[in-house]
PDB file of C-alpha atoms in Angstrom:
ATOM      1  CA  MET Y1029     -18.438  20.732  -8.325  1.00 69.00           C
ATOM      2  CA  SER Y1030     -18.213  18.989 -10.997  1.00 79.00           C
ATOM      3  CA  HIS Y1031     -17.033  14.532 -10.108  1.00 87.00           C
ATOM      4  CA  ILE Y1032     -14.357  13.717 -11.950  1.00 90.00           C
ATOM      5  CA  VAL Y1033     -15.415   9.709 -12.664  1.00 88.00           C
ATOM      6  CA  TYR Y1034     -11.969   7.268 -13.025  1.00 91.00           C
ATOM      7  CA  SER Y1035     -12.582   4.271 -14.532  1.00 92.00           C
ATOM      8  CA  LYS Y1036     -12.048   0.598 -13.009  1.00 92.00           C
ATOM      9  CA  THR Y1037      -8.789  -1.014 -12.413  1.00 94.00           C
ATOM     10  CA  TYR Y1038      -8.980  -3.779 -11.754  1.00 95.00           C
ATOM     11  CA  THR Y1039     -11.987  -6.108 -10.576  1.00 96.00           C
ATOM     12  CA  THR Y1040     -12.395  -8.891  -7.530  1.00 96.00           C
ATOM     13  CA  PRO Y1041     -12.924 -12.586  -8.475  1.00 97.00           C
ATOM     14  CA  ARG Y1042     -16.721 -13.598  -8.620  1.00 96.00           C
ATOM     15  CA  ARG Y1043     -16.105 -16.784  -6.482  1.00 96.00           C
ATOM     16  CA  PRO Y1044     -13.276 -15.550  -3.686  1.00 96.00           C
ATOM     17  CA  PHE Y1045     -12.822 -18.900  -1.952  1.00 97.00           C
ATOM     18  CA  GLU Y1046     -11.703 -20.819  -4.514  1.00 97.00           C
ATOM     19  CA  LYS Y1047      -8.547 -22.563  -2.892  1.00 97.00           C
ATOM     20  CA  GLU Y1048      -6.855 -23.106  -6.825  1.00 97.00           C
ATOM     21  CA  ARG Y1049      -7.156 -19.245  -8.107  1.00 97.00           C
ATOM     22  CA  LEU Y1050      -6.120 -18.012  -3.505  1.00 97.00           C
ATOM     23  CA  ASP Y1051      -3.101 -20.657  -3.477  1.00 98.00           C
ATOM     24  CA  ASN Y1052      -2.759 -19.142  -7.997  1.00 97.00           C
ATOM     25  CA  GLU Y1053      -2.575 -15.578  -7.034  1.00 97.00           C
ATOM     26  CA  LEU Y1054      -0.299 -16.555  -3.365  1.00 97.00           C
ATOM     27  CA  LYS Y1055       1.959 -18.506  -6.146  1.00 97.00           C
ATOM     28  CA  LEU Y1056       2.334 -15.494  -8.419  1.00 97.00           C
ATOM     29  CA  ILE Y1057       1.981 -12.392  -6.001  1.00 97.00           C
ATOM     30  CA  GLY Y1058       5.793 -14.102  -4.169  1.00 97.00           C
ATOM     31  CA  GLU Y1059       7.155 -15.221  -7.534  1.00 97.00           C
ATOM     32  CA  PHE Y1060       7.087 -12.043  -8.228  1.00 97.00           C
ATOM     33  CA  GLY Y1061       6.771 -10.167  -5.239  1.00 97.00           C
ATOM     34  CA  LEU Y1062       3.499  -8.268  -5.368  1.00 97.00           C
ATOM     35  CA  ARG Y1063       2.052  -5.849  -2.376  1.00 96.00           C
ATOM     36  CA  ASN Y1064      -1.249  -7.705  -2.677  1.00 96.00           C
ATOM     37  CA  LYS Y1065      -3.705  -9.842  -4.463  1.00 97.00           C
ATOM     38  CA  ARG Y1066      -5.203  -6.330  -5.695  1.00 97.00           C
ATOM     39  CA  GLU Y1067      -2.099  -6.091  -7.982  1.00 97.00           C
ATOM     40  CA  VAL Y1068      -3.200  -9.259  -9.999  1.00 97.00           C
ATOM     41  CA  TRP Y1069      -6.564  -8.582 -10.309  1.00 97.00           C
ATOM     42  CA  ARG Y1070      -5.477  -5.083 -12.154  1.00 97.00           C
ATOM     43  CA  VAL Y1071      -2.852  -7.252 -14.239  1.00 97.00           C
ATOM     44  CA  LYS Y1072      -5.789  -9.786 -15.254  1.00 97.00           C
ATOM     45  CA  TYR Y1073      -7.891  -7.169 -16.028  1.00 97.00           C
ATOM     46  CA  THR Y1074      -5.865  -5.938 -18.705  1.00 96.00           C
ATOM     47  CA  LEU Y1075      -5.187  -8.872 -19.871  1.00 97.00           C
ATOM     48  CA  ALA Y1076      -9.000  -9.489 -20.073  1.00 97.00           C
ATOM     49  CA  LYS Y1077      -9.512  -6.430 -21.788  1.00 96.00           C
ATOM     50  CA  ILE Y1078      -6.502  -6.584 -24.290  1.00 97.00           C
ATOM     51  CA  ARG Y1079      -8.077 -10.816 -25.432  1.00 97.00           C
ATOM     52  CA  LYS Y1080     -11.768  -9.417 -24.882  1.00 97.00           C
ATOM     53  CA  ALA Y1081     -10.532  -7.112 -27.587  1.00 96.00           C
ATOM     54  CA  ALA Y1082      -9.074  -9.835 -29.783  1.00 96.00           C
ATOM     55  CA  ARG Y1083     -12.687 -11.996 -29.470  1.00 96.00           C
ATOM     56  CA  GLU Y1084     -13.928  -9.741 -30.904  1.00 96.00           C
ATOM     57  CA  LEU Y1085     -12.104  -9.168 -34.182  1.00 96.00           C
ATOM     58  CA  LEU Y1086     -11.422 -12.682 -34.402  1.00 95.00           C
ATOM     59  CA  THR Y1087     -15.482 -12.987 -34.916  1.00 95.00           C
ATOM     60  CA  LEU Y1088     -14.774 -10.101 -37.871  1.00 94.00           C
ATOM     61  CA  GLU Y1089     -14.042 -11.312 -41.622  1.00 95.00           C
ATOM     62  CA  ASP Y1090     -10.388 -11.640 -42.571  1.00 92.00           C
ATOM     63  CA  LYS Y1091      -9.977  -9.144 -44.743  1.00 92.00           C
ATOM     64  CA  ASP Y1092     -12.265  -6.358 -42.865  1.00 94.00           C
ATOM     65  CA  PRO Y1093     -11.080  -2.583 -42.285  1.00 94.00           C
ATOM     66  CA  ARG Y1094     -12.002  -2.821 -38.321  1.00 95.00           C
ATOM     67  CA  ARG Y1095     -10.071  -5.938 -37.342  1.00 95.00           C
ATOM     68  CA  LEU Y1096      -6.929  -5.180 -39.526  1.00 95.00           C
ATOM     69  CA  PHE Y1097      -6.484  -1.524 -38.279  1.00 96.00           C
ATOM     70  CA  GLU Y1098      -7.351  -2.586 -34.881  1.00 96.00           C
ATOM     71  CA  GLY Y1099      -6.090  -5.541 -34.767  1.00 95.00           C
ATOM     72  CA  ASN Y1100      -3.030  -4.655 -36.140  1.00 95.00           C
ATOM     73  CA  ALA Y1101      -3.514  -1.845 -33.389  1.00 96.00           C
ATOM     74  CA  ILE Y1102      -3.167  -4.328 -30.581  1.00 96.00           C
ATOM     75  CA  LEU Y1103      -0.444  -6.229 -31.786  1.00 96.00           C
ATOM     76  CA  ARG Y1104       1.929  -4.197 -32.278  1.00 95.00           C
ATOM     77  CA  ARG Y1105       1.801  -1.995 -28.548  1.00 96.00           C
ATOM     78  CA  LEU Y1106       2.247  -5.817 -27.613  1.00 96.00           C
ATOM     79  CA  VAL Y1107       4.941  -6.274 -29.091  1.00 95.00           C
ATOM     80  CA  ARG Y1108       5.887  -3.072 -28.108  1.00 95.00           C
ATOM     81  CA  ILE Y1109       5.816  -3.668 -24.658  1.00 95.00           C
ATOM     82  CA  GLY Y1110       7.996  -7.820 -25.029  1.00 94.00           C
ATOM     83  CA  VAL Y1111       4.905  -9.788 -24.519  1.00 95.00           C
ATOM     84  CA  LEU Y1112       4.233 -11.244 -27.259  1.00 94.00           C
ATOM     85  CA  ASP Y1113       6.584 -12.361 -30.034  1.00 93.00           C
ATOM     86  CA  GLU Y1114       7.723 -10.521 -33.160  1.00 91.00           C
ATOM     87  CA  ASN Y1115       7.055 -14.146 -35.340  1.00 93.00           C
ATOM     88  CA  ARG Y1116       3.499 -14.549 -33.139  1.00 92.00           C
ATOM     89  CA  MET Y1117       1.668 -11.099 -34.401  1.00 91.00           C
ATOM     90  CA  LYS Y1118      -1.876 -12.768 -34.872  1.00 92.00           C
ATOM     91  CA  LEU Y1119      -4.927 -12.346 -33.034  1.00 92.00           C
ATOM     92  CA  ASP Y1120      -4.271 -15.868 -32.314  1.00 94.00           C
ATOM     93  CA  TYR Y1121      -1.569 -16.156 -30.091  1.00 95.00           C
ATOM     94  CA  VAL Y1122      -3.828 -13.310 -28.205  1.00 95.00           C
ATOM     95  CA  LEU Y1123      -5.530 -15.554 -26.569  1.00 95.00           C
ATOM     96  CA  GLY Y1124      -2.999 -17.316 -25.141  1.00 95.00           C
ATOM     97  CA  LEU Y1125      -1.324 -15.242 -23.273  1.00 96.00           C
ATOM     98  CA  LYS Y1126      -1.048 -15.667 -19.414  1.00 96.00           C
ATOM     99  CA  THR Y1127      -0.941 -12.808 -16.510  1.00 96.00           C
ATOM    100  CA  GLU Y1128       2.587 -13.868 -16.063  1.00 96.00           C
ATOM    101  CA  ASP Y1129       3.494 -13.119 -19.348  1.00 96.00           C
ATOM    102  CA  PHE Y1130       2.843  -9.312 -18.226  1.00 97.00           C
ATOM    103  CA  LEU Y1131       4.409  -9.884 -14.952  1.00 97.00           C
ATOM    104  CA  GLU Y1132       7.133 -10.284 -16.528  1.00 96.00           C
ATOM    105  CA  ARG Y1133       7.381  -7.318 -18.645  1.00 97.00           C
ATOM    106  CA  ARG Y1134       6.842  -5.039 -14.668  1.00 97.00           C
ATOM    107  CA  LEU Y1135      10.619  -2.687 -13.370  1.00 97.00           C
ATOM    108  CA  GLN Y1136      10.664  -4.784 -11.029  1.00 97.00           C
ATOM    109  CA  THR Y1137      10.845  -7.811 -12.270  1.00 97.00           C
ATOM    110  CA  GLN Y1138      13.761  -6.642 -14.848  1.00 97.00           C
ATOM    111  CA  VAL Y1139      15.709  -4.766 -11.914  1.00 96.00           C
ATOM    112  CA  PHE Y1140      15.774  -8.637 -10.369  1.00 97.00           C
ATOM    113  CA  LYS Y1141      16.166  -9.862 -13.425  1.00 96.00           C
ATOM    114  CA  LEU Y1142      19.464  -7.852 -14.307  1.00 95.00           C
ATOM    115  CA  GLY Y1143      21.312  -8.004 -11.460  1.00 94.00           C
ATOM    116  CA  LEU Y1144      20.457  -5.232  -9.957  1.00 93.00           C
ATOM    117  CA  ALA Y1145      18.874  -6.126  -6.437  1.00 94.00           C
ATOM    118  CA  LYS Y1146      19.597  -8.857  -4.700  1.00 95.00           C
ATOM    119  CA  SER Y1147      15.973 -10.297  -4.296  1.00 96.00           C
ATOM    120  CA  ILE Y1148      12.989  -9.338  -5.981  1.00 97.00           C
ATOM    121  CA  HIS Y1149      11.888  -7.579  -2.684  1.00 97.00           C
ATOM    122  CA  HIS Y1150      14.863  -5.516  -2.942  1.00 96.00           C
ATOM    123  CA  ALA Y1151      14.394  -4.750  -6.203  1.00 97.00           C
ATOM    124  CA  ARG Y1152      10.547  -2.931  -5.640  1.00 97.00           C
ATOM    125  CA  VAL Y1153      12.327  -0.899  -1.932  1.00 96.00           C
ATOM    126  CA  LEU Y1154      14.966   0.259  -4.548  1.00 96.00           C
ATOM    127  CA  ILE Y1155      12.713   1.288  -7.511  1.00 97.00           C
ATOM    128  CA  ARG Y1156      10.521   3.468  -4.498  1.00 97.00           C
ATOM    129  CA  GLN Y1157      13.554   4.706  -2.695  1.00 94.00           C
ATOM    130  CA  LYS Y1158      14.298   6.103  -6.494  1.00 94.00           C
ATOM    131  CA  HIS Y1159      17.150   4.487  -7.270  1.00 94.00           C
ATOM    132  CA  ILE Y1160      16.477   2.957 -10.749  1.00 95.00           C
ATOM    133  CA  ARG Y1161      15.941   4.863 -13.990  1.00 94.00           C
ATOM    134  CA  VAL Y1162      15.231   4.437 -17.331  1.00 95.00           C
ATOM    135  CA  ARG Y1163      17.269   6.365 -19.285  1.00 93.00           C
ATOM    136  CA  LYS Y1164      16.838   9.275 -18.028  1.00 92.00           C
ATOM    137  CA  GLN Y1165      14.022   9.164 -16.262  1.00 95.00           C
ATOM    138  CA  VAL Y1166      13.912   7.958 -12.298  1.00 95.00           C
ATOM    139  CA  VAL Y1167      10.712   5.762 -12.181  1.00 95.00           C
ATOM    140  CA  ASN Y1168       9.569   5.183  -9.032  1.00 95.00           C
ATOM    141  CA  ILE Y1169       7.054   2.881  -9.640  1.00 96.00           C
ATOM    142  CA  PRO Y1170       7.032  -0.770  -9.256  1.00 96.00           C
ATOM    143  CA  SER Y1171       4.253  -1.397 -11.719  1.00 96.00           C
ATOM    144  CA  PHE Y1172       5.560   0.440 -14.519  1.00 96.00           C
ATOM    145  CA  ILE Y1173       5.713  -1.148 -17.575  1.00 97.00           C
ATOM    146  CA  VAL Y1174       9.572  -1.715 -19.323  1.00 96.00           C
ATOM    147  CA  ARG Y1175       8.896  -1.446 -23.929  1.00 96.00           C
ATOM    148  CA  LEU Y1176      11.377  -3.501 -25.319  1.00 94.00           C
ATOM    149  CA  ASP Y1177      13.673  -0.659 -26.377  1.00 94.00           C
ATOM    150  CA  ALA Y1178      13.658   0.786 -22.643  1.00 94.00           C
ATOM    151  CA  GLN Y1179      14.954  -2.568 -20.612  1.00 93.00           C
ATOM    152  CA  LYS Y1180      18.349  -2.049 -22.278  1.00 94.00           C
ATOM    153  CA  HIS Y1181      18.088   1.767 -20.312  1.00 95.00           C
ATOM    154  CA  ILE Y1182      17.230   0.619 -16.644  1.00 95.00           C
ATOM    155  CA  ASP Y1183      20.209   1.250 -14.324  1.00 94.00           C
ATOM    156  CA  ILE Y1184      21.085   2.818 -11.149  1.00 94.00           C
ATOM    157  CA  ALA Y1185      20.320   6.601 -10.907  1.00 92.00           C
ATOM    158  CA  ILE Y1186      22.551   9.396 -11.320  1.00 90.00           C
ATOM    159  CA  ASN Y1187      22.092  11.006  -7.946  1.00 89.00           C
ATOM    160  CA  SER Y1188      22.006   8.316  -5.794  1.00 89.00           C
ATOM    161  CA  ALA Y1189      23.971   7.482  -3.201  1.00 87.00           C
ATOM    162  CA  TYR Y1190      24.107   3.753  -5.458  1.00 87.00           C
ATOM    163  CA  GLY Y1191      25.209   5.282  -8.124  1.00 81.00           C
ATOM    164  CA  SER Y1192      27.859   7.730  -8.199  1.00 78.00           C
ATOM    165  CA  GLY Y1193      26.006  10.073  -5.988  1.00 77.00           C
ATOM    166  CA  ARG Y1194      26.080  11.491  -2.051  1.00 80.00           C
ATOM    167  CA  GLU Y1195      26.225   8.830   0.086  1.00 81.00           C
ATOM    168  CA  GLY Y1196      23.848   7.757   2.215  1.00 81.00           C
ATOM    169  CA  ARG Y1197      22.765  10.164   5.439  1.00 85.00           C
ATOM    170  CA  VAL Y1198      24.288   6.576   7.758  1.00 87.00           C
ATOM    171  CA  LYS Y1199      27.506   6.547   5.956  1.00 86.00           C
ATOM    172  CA  ARG Y1200      27.863  10.671   6.618  1.00 88.00           C
ATOM    173  CA  LYS Y1201      27.319   9.749  10.549  1.00 91.00           C
ATOM    174  CA  ARG Y1202      29.602   7.694  10.474  1.00 91.00           C
ATOM    175  CA  MET Y1203      32.029   9.327   8.595  1.00 90.00           C
ATOM    176  CA  ARG Y1204      31.370  12.580  11.076  1.00 90.00           C
ATOM    177  CA  ALA Y1205      31.294  10.627  14.058  1.00 92.00           C
ATOM    178  CA  GLY Y1206      35.012   8.619  12.217  1.00 87.00           C
ATOM    179  CA  THR Y1207      36.713  11.629  11.392  1.00 83.00           C
ATOM    180  CA  ASN Y1208      35.667  13.620  15.478  1.00 82.00           C
ATOM    181  CA  VAL Y1209      37.176  10.733  16.969  1.00 68.00           C
ATOM    182  CA  ALA Y1210      40.356  10.578  15.353  1.00 67.00           C
ATOM    183  CA  ALA Y1211      40.549  14.971  16.524  1.00 68.00           C
ATOM    184  CA  ASP Y1212      39.510  13.664  20.044  1.00 70.00           C
ATOM    185  CA  ASN Y1213      42.584  11.428  20.206  1.00 69.00           C
ATOM    186  CA  ASP Y1214      44.839  13.470  18.951  1.00 63.00           C
ATOM    187  CA  GLU Y1215      44.609  16.050  21.512  1.00 62.00           C
ATOM    188  CA  ASP Y1216      44.684  13.238  24.318  1.00 60.00           C
ATOM    189  CA  GLU Y1217      47.926  12.729  22.535  1.00 59.00           C
ATOM    190  CA  ASP Y1218      49.620  16.117  23.031  1.00 54.00           C
TER     191      ASP Y1218
END
């Protein structure tokens, strides 16, 4: 039986009890409605990998074919997910990216910013309960990275109780109870 080898998705900090870092992480968790520190570390790890690639490419000559090809690929990808502005398409700007730039592009943050949810935590609940769609696809992953072209297509799911789908379980139950009470009152009057 062969084992599946997964790549790492996050790294734990070198110093576990650094006050400044702990405060900073807690602030991010509160601001973006994250579940735990691992969600912060995952984004930091993604950013670290991108920055490492950019740093390595910057050591090559300007006209190096590898730098041109891979550099453009990184820049295009970052612009497409909306982390980098189109007028800042240079490898130097990649090194200036912050964790917040990536957290800003999460579906959870976008749902809150669009006003579909009352709070950042409400946004997470709506996504997990399959009330949100991106284009025609229902997405229930709060950390889904929204591309720039898909941003306009975030909406309430078609078959959601918040949309035009049928009412939720509790509302249906209350309506049934309401009709039963009305029927009982009619019988009492006879």
